[in-house]
Amino acid sequence: MPANLPPEAKDKWALVESARNPREKIIRMQEFLSVVPKHKGTMKLCGRIKKKIALLRKEVEEQKQKRTGRSGPKLFIEKEGAAQVALLGLTNVGKSCFLSVVTNANVTISPVAYTTIKPEPGILNFEDMQFQIVEAPAIMQGSSEGRAWGLQSIGIARNADGIILMVDLSYDPISQLKIILSELEKARVLINKPKGKVDIDRRYLGAGLRVILLGKIIDGNIQAVKSLLRSYRIGDALVRISGEVTLDDVEDSIFESTVYKPAVIIANKLDSKEAKNNLKHLKSYLNEGIPIVPISCENKLGLKNVGKVLFDTLDLIRIYTKEPGNRQYSSRPFTLQRGKTVADLAKNIHTDFKRNFAFAKVWSKRLKFSPQKVGLNFELDDGDVVEIHVN
């Protein structure tokens, strides 16, 4: 956690926040590190900033390659489909084989360790929707510190909507899982929902500082949060606090927020001799904490279960739309997070739909009478058909 940062360091961080491009941000971060006191309380902070600098340098190099016409490995993959899912695992657990079998990806499959050195995307079809699976270079001990392609793999996980953790059932899957989870945790990527969360949304100059508290600040209050943020020259932001947090959590989020990613474990090589016992031990270790899908890429066992488990774990719903006067509704659904409303759907369709909204009609199996006339705050469910009327 950040501790006792002097005013000079806070001023330097304000310059980082105002940097206009990656090159300038690198310089400002280096200046920030030069004035941060070196002691136990700032070790983790300095480590995270150094990782950010390394990622920014890769981003600068990628932009340079684009300008010169040279192709290089992309740091991130542009999102497609209903959700992007990062595929993580140690080397030789079968990630490339899995990607090639369940998606349309043309990837190199090899017994040679560390064959994958750049993100490889593919599309997994599930019913009337699609998931984008992105295979990341293999995770290893030290990935979170920048070893090999570690920062790239961690970056892919942070950017994704969810994570597949792939393990090999032919040897101890628990030790594999511990390495992956340890590296993710060090990089502040969690697969279990944290007790609290702080989101800081920077706003335009003059917007002011607003804190929305949907939980509890254990060691302070809203005024203490505002004072802390202003000490970092953050005066225009919308801060959302949910669950239970401390002021340290708020300060931590200034530098890099902890992210939560829903996860699924794909346990490969179900056909191996050791698989039965190893799967039993894995289930006992997790105690139903994370969904497990046992598969065999080679024999194509269990693969049909992947799409459904991803859909449930990511907590998605499919909403179909129809135009007023038409009987037929869309064949391709809009995909939203569970708990979203008509307002969220309208915004997804077009900003004008929400701005000029009059009312909506909803057809749903859960409703006693369909269609039902509803407003913007009506909560949607999977399979609902919505007809939006505008002024």
mmCIF file of C-alpha atoms in Angstrom:
data_model
loop_
_atom_site.group_PDB
_atom_site.id
_atom_site.type_symbol
_atom_site.label_atom_id
_atom_site.label_comp_id
_atom_site.label_asym_id
_atom_site.label_seq_id
_atom_site.Cartn_x
_atom_site.Cartn_y
_atom_site.Cartn_z
ATOM 1 C CA MET A 1 0.000 0.000 0.000
ATOM 2 C CA PRO A 2 1.180 3.573 -0.584
ATOM 3 C CA ALA A 3 2.395 5.074 2.684
ATOM 4 C CA ASN A 4 3.437 8.576 3.714
ATOM 5 C CA LEU A 5 4.067 9.916 0.234
ATOM 6 C CA PRO A 6 5.490 13.450 0.410
ATOM 7 C CA PRO A 7 3.690 16.366 -1.313
ATOM 8 C CA GLU A 8 6.373 16.389 -4.028
ATOM 9 C CA ALA A 9 5.522 12.781 -4.977
ATOM 10 C CA LYS A 10 1.799 13.577 -5.065
ATOM 11 C CA ASP A 11 2.512 16.558 -7.320
ATOM 12 C CA LYS A 12 4.542 14.322 -9.637
ATOM 13 C CA TRP A 13 1.658 11.836 -9.819
ATOM 14 C CA ALA A 14 -0.684 14.648 -10.812
ATOM 15 C CA LEU A 15 1.645 15.231 -13.783
ATOM 16 C CA VAL A 16 1.382 11.523 -14.663
ATOM 17 C CA GLU A 17 -2.409 11.835 -14.737
ATOM 18 C CA SER A 18 -2.246 14.852 -17.037
ATOM 19 C CA ALA A 19 0.210 13.256 -19.501
ATOM 20 C CA ARG A 20 -1.135 13.366 -23.063
ATOM 21 C CA ASN A 21 0.540 10.314 -24.584
ATOM 22 C CA PRO A 22 2.389 7.113 -23.580
ATOM 23 C CA ARG A 23 5.861 8.630 -24.092
ATOM 24 C CA GLU A 24 5.103 11.559 -21.819
ATOM 25 C CA LYS A 25 3.486 9.248 -19.263
ATOM 26 C CA ILE A 26 6.654 7.115 -19.121
ATOM 27 C CA ILE A 27 8.776 10.197 -18.412
ATOM 28 C CA ARG A 28 6.371 11.446 -15.722
ATOM 29 C CA MET A 29 6.236 8.018 -14.063
ATOM 30 C CA GLN A 30 10.025 7.864 -13.946
ATOM 31 C CA GLU A 31 10.064 11.308 -12.330
ATOM 32 C CA PHE A 32 7.456 10.124 -9.826
ATOM 33 C CA LEU A 33 9.560 7.081 -8.895
ATOM 34 C CA SER A 34 12.623 9.287 -8.400
ATOM 35 C CA VAL A 35 10.936 11.184 -5.534
ATOM 36 C CA VAL A 36 9.081 8.292 -3.859
ATOM 37 C CA PRO A 37 10.768 7.383 -0.551
ATOM 38 C CA LYS A 38 12.205 3.868 -0.706
ATOM 39 C CA HIS A 39 10.897 1.840 2.214
ATOM 40 C CA LYS A 40 8.793 -1.261 2.851
ATOM 41 C CA GLY A 41 5.528 0.662 2.615
ATOM 42 C CA THR A 42 6.222 1.799 -0.964
ATOM 43 C CA MET A 43 7.812 -1.371 -2.395
ATOM 44 C CA LYS A 44 4.603 -2.719 -3.955
ATOM 45 C CA LEU A 45 3.656 0.688 -5.314
ATOM 46 C CA CYS A 46 7.043 1.124 -6.993
ATOM 47 C CA GLY A 47 6.787 -2.384 -8.431
ATOM 48 C CA ARG A 48 3.382 -1.663 -9.967
ATOM 49 C CA ILE A 49 4.568 1.616 -11.484
ATOM 50 C CA LYS A 50 7.583 -0.130 -13.033
ATOM 51 C CA LYS A 51 5.244 -2.709 -14.598
ATOM 52 C CA LYS A 52 3.113 0.091 -16.012
ATOM 53 C CA ILE A 53 6.219 1.681 -17.512
ATOM 54 C CA ALA A 54 7.163 -1.643 -19.129
ATOM 55 C CA LEU A 55 3.674 -2.005 -20.643
ATOM 56 C CA LEU A 56 3.726 1.572 -21.923
ATOM 57 C CA ARG A 57 7.112 0.978 -23.561
ATOM 58 C CA LYS A 58 5.648 -2.030 -25.387
ATOM 59 C CA GLU A 59 2.713 0.113 -26.463
ATOM 60 C CA VAL A 60 5.082 2.801 -27.794
ATOM 61 C CA GLU A 61 7.040 0.158 -29.699
ATOM 62 C CA GLU A 62 3.816 -1.244 -31.182
ATOM 63 C CA GLN A 63 2.786 2.221 -32.392
ATOM 64 C CA LYS A 64 6.253 2.732 -33.866
ATOM 65 C CA GLN A 65 5.985 -0.546 -35.795
ATOM 66 C CA LYS A 66 2.601 0.509 -37.199
ATOM 67 C CA ARG A 67 4.035 3.811 -38.431
ATOM 68 C CA THR A 68 6.988 2.142 -40.135
ATOM 69 C CA GLY A 69 4.813 -0.565 -41.679
ATOM 70 C CA ARG A 70 6.481 -3.376 -39.735
ATOM 71 C CA SER A 71 4.203 -5.890 -38.077
ATOM 72 C CA GLY A 72 4.802 -6.913 -34.499
ATOM 73 C CA PRO A 73 2.859 -8.760 -31.822
ATOM 74 C CA LYS A 74 -0.189 -6.821 -30.633
ATOM 75 C CA LEU A 75 -0.300 -5.972 -26.952
ATOM 76 C CA PHE A 76 -4.102 -6.192 -26.830
ATOM 77 C CA ILE A 77 -6.765 -7.681 -29.080
ATOM 78 C CA GLU A 78 -9.771 -5.587 -30.049
ATOM 79 C CA LYS A 79 -12.912 -7.058 -28.511
ATOM 80 C CA GLU A 80 -15.458 -8.965 -30.603
ATOM 81 C CA GLY A 81 -18.597 -10.931 -29.800
ATOM 82 C CA ALA A 82 -20.601 -10.916 -26.581
ATOM 83 C CA ALA A 83 -17.538 -11.051 -24.337
ATOM 84 C CA GLN A 84 -13.769 -11.415 -24.511
ATOM 85 C CA VAL A 85 -12.296 -14.247 -22.445
ATOM 86 C CA ALA A 86 -8.565 -14.565 -21.717
ATOM 87 C CA LEU A 87 -7.164 -18.109 -21.947
ATOM 88 C CA LEU A 88 -4.383 -18.530 -19.366
ATOM 89 C CA GLY A 89 -2.285 -21.484 -18.299
ATOM 90 C CA LEU A 90 1.223 -22.835 -17.910
ATOM 91 C CA THR A 91 3.097 -24.006 -20.984
ATOM 92 C CA ASN A 92 2.068 -27.256 -22.717
ATOM 93 C CA VAL A 93 -1.294 -27.626 -20.964
ATOM 94 C CA GLY A 94 -3.114 -27.596 -24.329
ATOM 95 C CA LYS A 95 -4.226 -23.972 -24.725
ATOM 96 C CA SER A 96 -3.475 -23.783 -28.454
ATOM 97 C CA CYS A 97 -5.113 -27.150 -29.088
ATOM 98 C CA PHE A 98 -8.210 -26.017 -27.178
ATOM 99 C CA LEU A 99 -8.376 -22.738 -29.115
ATOM 100 C CA SER A 100 -8.106 -24.507 -32.474
ATOM 101 C CA VAL A 101 -10.781 -27.078 -31.593
ATOM 102 C CA VAL A 102 -13.466 -24.766 -30.142
ATOM 103 C CA THR A 103 -12.913 -21.700 -32.362
ATOM 104 C CA ASN A 104 -12.024 -20.795 -35.921
ATOM 105 C CA ALA A 105 -8.439 -19.895 -34.973
ATOM 106 C CA ASN A 106 -5.524 -21.164 -37.046
ATOM 107 C CA VAL A 107 -2.796 -21.521 -34.431
ATOM 108 C CA THR A 108 0.462 -23.431 -34.150
ATOM 109 C CA ILE A 109 0.155 -26.524 -31.957
ATOM 110 C CA SER A 110 3.485 -27.858 -30.763
ATOM 111 C CA PRO A 111 4.925 -29.947 -27.898
ATOM 112 C CA VAL A 112 7.746 -27.397 -27.732
ATOM 113 C CA ALA A 113 7.435 -25.233 -24.619
ATOM 114 C CA TYR A 114 6.473 -21.564 -24.980
ATOM 115 C CA THR A 115 5.411 -21.789 -28.629
ATOM 116 C CA THR A 116 2.792 -19.046 -28.190
ATOM 117 C CA ILE A 117 4.538 -15.666 -27.855
ATOM 118 C CA LYS A 118 1.692 -13.339 -28.832
ATOM 119 C CA PRO A 119 -2.063 -13.211 -28.166
ATOM 120 C CA GLU A 120 -4.080 -15.503 -30.445
ATOM 121 C CA PRO A 121 -7.834 -14.799 -30.818
ATOM 122 C CA GLY A 122 -10.638 -17.091 -31.931
ATOM 123 C CA ILE A 123 -14.450 -17.078 -31.913
ATOM 124 C CA LEU A 124 -16.454 -19.651 -29.939
ATOM 125 C CA ASN A 125 -20.061 -19.980 -31.130
ATOM 126 C CA PHE A 126 -22.671 -20.662 -28.455
ATOM 127 C CA GLU A 127 -26.310 -20.883 -29.551
ATOM 128 C CA ASP A 128 -27.084 -17.459 -31.100
ATOM 129 C CA MET A 129 -24.093 -15.592 -29.662
ATOM 130 C CA GLN A 130 -20.309 -15.618 -29.774
ATOM 131 C CA PHE A 131 -17.441 -15.458 -27.293
ATOM 132 C CA GLN A 132 -14.003 -14.217 -28.281
ATOM 133 C CA ILE A 133 -11.315 -16.428 -26.731
ATOM 134 C CA VAL A 134 -7.819 -14.902 -26.588
ATOM 135 C CA GLU A 135 -4.952 -17.269 -25.861
ATOM 136 C CA ALA A 136 -2.218 -15.465 -23.930
ATOM 137 C CA PRO A 137 1.452 -16.492 -23.816
ATOM 138 C CA ALA A 138 2.111 -19.035 -21.062
ATOM 139 C CA ILE A 139 2.054 -17.927 -17.439
ATOM 140 C CA MET A 140 5.086 -18.774 -15.308
ATOM 141 C CA GLN A 141 6.508 -17.789 -11.951
ATOM 142 C CA GLY A 142 7.588 -14.167 -12.341
ATOM 143 C CA SER A 143 5.044 -13.276 -15.041
ATOM 144 C CA SER A 144 3.654 -10.469 -12.887
ATOM 145 C CA GLU A 145 7.178 -9.055 -12.558
ATOM 146 C CA GLY A 146 7.719 -8.955 -16.327
ATOM 147 C CA ARG A 147 9.420 -12.287 -16.935
ATOM 148 C CA ALA A 148 9.239 -13.377 -20.605
ATOM 149 C CA TRP A 149 5.824 -12.276 -21.977
ATOM 150 C CA GLY A 150 4.284 -12.070 -18.515
ATOM 151 C CA LEU A 151 3.171 -8.450 -18.552
ATOM 152 C CA GLN A 152 1.487 -8.987 -21.904
ATOM 153 C CA SER A 153 -0.414 -12.015 -20.579
ATOM 154 C CA ILE A 154 -1.448 -10.171 -17.414
ATOM 155 C CA GLY A 155 -2.541 -7.199 -19.536
ATOM 156 C CA ILE A 156 -4.743 -9.476 -21.652
ATOM 157 C CA ALA A 157 -6.358 -10.818 -18.467
ATOM 158 C CA ARG A 158 -6.999 -7.297 -17.120
ATOM 159 C CA ASN A 159 -8.561 -6.223 -20.403
ATOM 160 C CA ALA A 160 -10.842 -9.263 -20.802
ATOM 161 C CA ASP A 161 -14.383 -9.720 -19.503
ATOM 162 C CA GLY A 162 -13.547 -13.094 -17.993
ATOM 163 C CA ILE A 163 -10.766 -15.667 -17.692
ATOM 164 C CA ILE A 164 -10.324 -19.334 -18.558
ATOM 165 C CA LEU A 165 -7.718 -20.953 -16.303
ATOM 166 C CA MET A 166 -6.476 -24.065 -18.089
ATOM 167 C CA VAL A 167 -4.777 -26.886 -16.196
ATOM 168 C CA ASP A 168 -3.364 -30.237 -17.287
ATOM 169 C CA LEU A 169 -4.893 -33.260 -15.522
ATOM 170 C CA SER A 170 -1.928 -35.500 -16.365
ATOM 171 C CA TYR A 171 -0.039 -33.962 -13.410
ATOM 172 C CA ASP A 172 -0.848 -31.975 -10.249
ATOM 173 C CA PRO A 173 -3.442 -29.359 -11.338
ATOM 174 C CA ILE A 174 -3.464 -27.640 -7.934
ATOM 175 C CA SER A 175 0.191 -26.601 -8.197
ATOM 176 C CA GLN A 176 -0.494 -25.241 -11.701
ATOM 177 C CA LEU A 177 -3.510 -23.290 -10.485
ATOM 178 C CA LYS A 178 -1.589 -21.827 -7.547
ATOM 179 C CA ILE A 179 1.072 -20.394 -9.874
ATOM 180 C CA ILE A 180 -1.508 -18.764 -12.165
ATOM 181 C CA LEU A 181 -3.571 -17.317 -9.308
ATOM 182 C CA SER A 182 -0.481 -16.067 -7.486
ATOM 183 C CA GLU A 183 0.741 -14.152 -10.547
ATOM 184 C CA LEU A 184 -2.726 -12.696 -11.155
ATOM 185 C CA GLU A 185 -3.071 -11.635 -7.527
ATOM 186 C CA LYS A 186 0.319 -9.905 -7.577
ATOM 187 C CA ALA A 187 -0.904 -7.966 -10.611
ATOM 188 C CA ARG A 188 -4.150 -7.092 -8.773
ATOM 189 C CA VAL A 189 -6.381 -9.306 -10.915
ATOM 190 C CA LEU A 190 -8.793 -11.243 -8.688
ATOM 191 C CA ILE A 191 -11.110 -14.105 -9.616
ATOM 192 C CA ASN A 192 -13.031 -13.893 -6.332
ATOM 193 C CA LYS A 193 -15.199 -10.849 -5.741
ATOM 194 C CA PRO A 194 -13.464 -8.468 -3.299
ATOM 195 C CA LYS A 195 -15.305 -7.172 -0.222
ATOM 196 C CA GLY A 196 -15.195 -3.662 -1.619
ATOM 197 C CA LYS A 197 -14.399 -1.723 -4.762
ATOM 198 C CA VAL A 198 -13.347 1.840 -5.577
ATOM 199 C CA ASP A 199 -13.798 3.272 -9.079
ATOM 200 C CA ILE A 200 -12.399 6.713 -9.892
ATOM 201 C CA ASP A 201 -13.796 8.240 -13.078
ATOM 202 C CA ARG A 202 -11.836 11.391 -14.017
ATOM 203 C CA ARG A 203 -14.075 14.205 -15.259
ATOM 204 C CA TYR A 204 -13.685 17.455 -17.170
ATOM 205 C CA LEU A 205 -12.214 20.556 -15.505
ATOM 206 C CA GLY A 206 -14.795 22.214 -13.277
ATOM 207 C CA ALA A 207 -16.943 19.098 -12.813
ATOM 208 C CA GLY A 208 -15.993 18.914 -9.151
ATOM 209 C CA LEU A 209 -15.468 15.935 -6.881
ATOM 210 C CA ARG A 210 -18.428 13.659 -6.189
ATOM 211 C CA VAL A 211 -18.389 10.486 -4.085
ATOM 212 C CA ILE A 212 -21.176 7.910 -4.390
ATOM 213 C CA LEU A 213 -21.069 5.610 -1.366
ATOM 214 C CA LEU A 214 -22.900 2.306 -1.819
ATOM 215 C CA GLY A 215 -21.197 0.601 1.096
ATOM 216 C CA LYS A 216 -18.978 1.502 4.031
ATOM 217 C CA ILE A 217 -15.656 3.298 4.552
ATOM 218 C CA ILE A 218 -14.229 1.382 7.506
ATOM 219 C CA ASP A 219 -11.696 3.959 8.723
ATOM 220 C CA GLY A 220 -13.107 7.225 7.415
ATOM 221 C CA ASN A 221 -15.936 9.066 5.728
ATOM 222 C CA ILE A 222 -16.738 10.794 2.435
ATOM 223 C CA GLN A 223 -14.955 13.966 3.517
ATOM 224 C CA ALA A 224 -11.788 11.975 4.284
ATOM 225 C CA VAL A 225 -11.962 10.422 0.810
ATOM 226 C CA LYS A 226 -12.264 13.850 -0.805
ATOM 227 C CA SER A 227 -9.340 15.216 1.235
ATOM 228 C CA LEU A 228 -7.181 12.254 0.223
ATOM 229 C CA LEU A 229 -7.989 12.672 -3.474
ATOM 230 C CA ARG A 230 -7.402 16.425 -3.372
ATOM 231 C CA SER A 231 -3.961 15.810 -1.859
ATOM 232 C CA TYR A 232 -3.186 14.077 -5.182
ATOM 233 C CA ARG A 233 -4.568 17.087 -7.094
ATOM 234 C CA ILE A 234 -7.679 15.135 -8.077
ATOM 235 C CA GLY A 235 -10.460 17.700 -7.952
ATOM 236 C CA ASP A 236 -12.701 16.644 -10.825
ATOM 237 C CA ALA A 237 -13.881 13.037 -10.586
ATOM 238 C CA LEU A 238 -16.815 10.755 -9.889
ATOM 239 C CA VAL A 239 -15.859 8.197 -7.230
ATOM 240 C CA ARG A 240 -17.991 5.089 -6.707
ATOM 241 C CA ILE A 241 -17.415 3.077 -3.539
ATOM 242 C CA SER A 242 -19.199 -0.248 -3.096
ATOM 243 C CA GLY A 243 -18.859 -2.806 -0.326
ATOM 244 C CA GLU A 244 -16.413 -2.324 2.538
ATOM 245 C CA VAL A 245 -13.229 -0.353 1.813
ATOM 246 C CA THR A 246 -10.482 1.470 3.700
ATOM 247 C CA LEU A 247 -8.777 4.765 2.890
ATOM 248 C CA ASP A 248 -5.770 2.676 1.826
ATOM 249 C CA ASP A 249 -8.022 1.028 -0.779
ATOM 250 C CA VAL A 250 -9.029 4.468 -2.042
ATOM 251 C CA GLU A 251 -5.393 5.589 -2.238
ATOM 252 C CA ASP A 252 -4.426 2.342 -3.922
ATOM 253 C CA SER A 253 -7.058 2.854 -6.628
ATOM 254 C CA ILE A 254 -5.421 6.154 -7.624
ATOM 255 C CA PHE A 255 -2.433 4.233 -8.952
ATOM 256 C CA GLU A 256 -4.033 1.045 -10.237
ATOM 257 C CA SER A 257 -7.399 -0.361 -9.325
ATOM 258 C CA THR A 258 -7.874 -3.999 -8.421
ATOM 259 C CA VAL A 259 -10.024 -5.728 -11.032
ATOM 260 C CA TYR A 260 -12.342 -8.680 -10.566
ATOM 261 C CA LYS A 261 -12.713 -11.169 -13.413
ATOM 262 C CA PRO A 262 -15.141 -14.113 -13.319
ATOM 263 C CA ALA A 263 -13.248 -17.310 -14.070
ATOM 264 C CA VAL A 264 -13.768 -20.856 -15.322
ATOM 265 C CA ILE A 265 -11.294 -23.716 -14.988
ATOM 266 C CA ILE A 266 -10.825 -25.882 -18.072
ATOM 267 C CA ALA A 267 -9.221 -29.138 -16.948
ATOM 268 C CA ASN A 268 -7.619 -30.678 -20.042
ATOM 269 C CA LYS A 269 -6.318 -34.187 -20.782
ATOM 270 C CA LEU A 270 -9.277 -35.940 -19.197
ATOM 271 C CA ASP A 271 -8.185 -39.028 -21.124
ATOM 272 C CA SER A 272 -4.844 -39.279 -19.273
ATOM 273 C CA LYS A 273 -4.171 -42.072 -16.768
ATOM 274 C CA GLU A 274 -3.855 -39.697 -13.801
ATOM 275 C CA ALA A 275 -6.878 -37.552 -14.707
ATOM 276 C CA LYS A 276 -9.515 -39.164 -12.478
ATOM 277 C CA ASN A 277 -7.588 -38.747 -9.217
ATOM 278 C CA ASN A 278 -6.233 -35.319 -10.126
ATOM 279 C CA LEU A 279 -9.710 -34.050 -11.011
ATOM 280 C CA LYS A 280 -11.052 -35.360 -7.696
ATOM 281 C CA HIS A 281 -8.303 -33.538 -5.762
ATOM 282 C CA LEU A 282 -8.893 -30.343 -7.752
ATOM 283 C CA LYS A 283 -12.631 -30.366 -6.994
ATOM 284 C CA SER A 284 -11.946 -30.980 -3.319
ATOM 285 C CA TYR A 285 -9.404 -28.141 -3.219
ATOM 286 C CA LEU A 286 -11.761 -25.629 -4.838
ATOM 287 C CA ASN A 287 -14.844 -26.768 -2.900
ATOM 288 C CA GLU A 288 -17.156 -25.571 -5.716
ATOM 289 C CA GLY A 289 -15.597 -22.089 -5.613
ATOM 290 C CA ILE A 290 -14.900 -21.946 -9.360
ATOM 291 C CA PRO A 291 -16.719 -23.841 -12.146
ATOM 292 C CA ILE A 292 -14.657 -26.709 -13.590
ATOM 293 C CA VAL A 293 -15.113 -28.088 -17.108
ATOM 294 C CA PRO A 294 -13.191 -31.370 -17.612
ATOM 295 C CA ILE A 295 -12.253 -31.873 -21.280
ATOM 296 C CA SER A 296 -9.963 -33.689 -23.651
ATOM 297 C CA CYS A 297 -8.906 -31.639 -26.659
ATOM 298 C CA GLU A 298 -7.371 -34.682 -28.294
ATOM 299 C CA ASN A 299 -10.493 -36.855 -27.989
ATOM 300 C CA LYS A 300 -12.913 -33.887 -28.083
ATOM 301 C CA LEU A 301 -14.581 -34.773 -24.790
ATOM 302 C CA GLY A 302 -16.586 -32.225 -22.784
ATOM 303 C CA LEU A 303 -16.112 -29.380 -25.272
ATOM 304 C CA LYS A 304 -19.853 -28.811 -25.759
ATOM 305 C CA ASN A 305 -20.132 -27.703 -22.126
ATOM 306 C CA VAL A 306 -17.723 -24.775 -22.451
ATOM 307 C CA GLY A 307 -20.101 -22.222 -23.997
ATOM 308 C CA LYS A 308 -22.891 -22.752 -21.458
ATOM 309 C CA VAL A 309 -20.520 -22.554 -18.484
ATOM 310 C CA LEU A 310 -18.968 -19.341 -19.819
ATOM 311 C CA PHE A 311 -22.424 -17.833 -20.363
ATOM 312 C CA ASP A 312 -23.507 -18.643 -16.790
ATOM 313 C CA THR A 313 -20.226 -17.602 -15.172
ATOM 314 C CA LEU A 314 -20.080 -14.250 -16.957
ATOM 315 C CA ASP A 315 -23.684 -13.689 -15.786
ATOM 316 C CA LEU A 316 -24.961 -12.591 -19.183
ATOM 317 C CA ILE A 317 -28.460 -12.185 -20.592
ATOM 318 C CA ARG A 318 -29.648 -12.049 -24.209
ATOM 319 C CA ILE A 319 -32.183 -9.418 -25.187
ATOM 320 C CA TYR A 320 -34.002 -9.479 -28.528
ATOM 321 C CA THR A 321 -35.417 -6.326 -30.075
ATOM 322 C CA LYS A 322 -38.258 -5.638 -32.468
ATOM 323 C CA GLU A 323 -39.450 -2.548 -34.266
ATOM 324 C CA PRO A 324 -42.949 -1.173 -33.585
ATOM 325 C CA GLY A 325 -45.399 -2.667 -36.071
ATOM 326 C CA ASN A 326 -43.213 -5.681 -36.907
ATOM 327 C CA ARG A 327 -44.110 -9.156 -35.700
ATOM 328 C CA GLN A 328 -40.617 -10.572 -36.094
ATOM 329 C CA TYR A 329 -37.896 -9.839 -33.545
ATOM 330 C CA SER A 330 -34.154 -9.731 -34.197
ATOM 331 C CA SER A 331 -32.330 -13.013 -34.687
ATOM 332 C CA ARG A 332 -29.151 -11.593 -33.145
ATOM 333 C CA PRO A 333 -29.551 -10.592 -29.496
ATOM 334 C CA PHE A 334 -27.971 -7.751 -27.573
ATOM 335 C CA THR A 335 -25.864 -9.190 -24.765
ATOM 336 C CA LEU A 336 -25.962 -7.449 -21.387
ATOM 337 C CA GLN A 337 -24.875 -8.165 -17.828
ATOM 338 C CA ARG A 338 -27.584 -9.589 -15.603
ATOM 339 C CA GLY A 339 -29.293 -6.793 -13.676
ATOM 340 C CA LYS A 340 -29.265 -4.340 -16.589
ATOM 341 C CA THR A 341 -32.374 -2.359 -17.466
ATOM 342 C CA VAL A 342 -34.271 -1.017 -20.465
ATOM 343 C CA ALA A 343 -32.166 2.149 -20.093
ATOM 344 C CA ASP A 344 -28.966 0.142 -20.626
ATOM 345 C CA LEU A 345 -30.434 -1.548 -23.690
ATOM 346 C CA ALA A 346 -31.588 1.779 -25.157
ATOM 347 C CA LYS A 347 -28.120 3.245 -24.650
ATOM 348 C CA ASN A 348 -26.548 0.218 -26.361
ATOM 349 C CA ILE A 349 -28.807 0.581 -29.385
ATOM 350 C CA HIS A 350 -28.240 4.322 -29.795
ATOM 351 C CA THR A 351 -27.838 7.298 -27.463
ATOM 352 C CA ASP A 352 -30.895 8.925 -29.098
ATOM 353 C CA PHE A 353 -33.063 6.002 -27.992
ATOM 354 C CA LYS A 354 -32.410 6.780 -24.346
ATOM 355 C CA ARG A 355 -32.609 10.547 -24.810
ATOM 356 C CA ASN A 356 -35.940 10.416 -26.678
ATOM 357 C CA PHE A 357 -37.379 7.404 -24.842
ATOM 358 C CA ALA A 358 -41.177 7.337 -24.420
ATOM 359 C CA PHE A 359 -41.882 3.772 -23.250
ATOM 360 C CA ALA A 360 -41.069 0.151 -24.046
ATOM 361 C CA LYS A 361 -43.036 -3.054 -24.488
ATOM 362 C CA VAL A 362 -41.549 -6.258 -23.101
ATOM 363 C CA TRP A 363 -42.471 -9.836 -23.992
ATOM 364 C CA SER A 364 -41.201 -12.265 -21.358
ATOM 365 C CA LYS A 365 -42.018 -15.745 -20.075
ATOM 366 C CA ARG A 366 -41.759 -14.487 -16.503
ATOM 367 C CA LEU A 367 -44.511 -11.876 -16.974
ATOM 368 C CA LYS A 368 -48.127 -12.756 -16.257
ATOM 369 C CA PHE A 369 -49.224 -10.703 -19.266
ATOM 370 C CA SER A 370 -47.140 -10.016 -22.388
ATOM 371 C CA PRO A 371 -46.430 -7.545 -23.738
ATOM 372 C CA GLN A 372 -46.111 -5.268 -20.724
ATOM 373 C CA LYS A 373 -45.598 -1.513 -20.994
ATOM 374 C CA VAL A 374 -42.505 -0.507 -18.977
ATOM 375 C CA GLY A 375 -40.148 2.395 -18.318
ATOM 376 C CA LEU A 376 -36.375 2.858 -18.416
ATOM 377 C CA ASN A 377 -35.792 1.279 -14.987
ATOM 378 C CA PHE A 378 -37.421 -2.061 -15.834
ATOM 379 C CA GLU A 379 -34.904 -4.878 -15.185
ATOM 380 C CA LEU A 380 -34.439 -7.275 -18.087
ATOM 381 C CA ASP A 381 -33.920 -11.034 -18.108
ATOM 382 C CA ASP A 382 -32.483 -13.577 -20.523
ATOM 383 C CA GLY A 383 -34.701 -14.103 -23.564
ATOM 384 C CA ASP A 384 -36.778 -10.942 -23.173
ATOM 385 C CA VAL A 385 -38.067 -9.280 -26.345
ATOM 386 C CA VAL A 386 -38.129 -5.477 -26.177
ATOM 387 C CA GLU A 387 -39.847 -2.946 -28.407
ATOM 388 C CA ILE A 388 -38.727 0.637 -27.719
ATOM 389 C CA HIS A 389 -40.914 3.626 -28.570
ATOM 390 C CA VAL A 390 -39.403 7.103 -28.848
ATOM 391 C CA ASN A 391 -40.862 10.583 -28.967
#
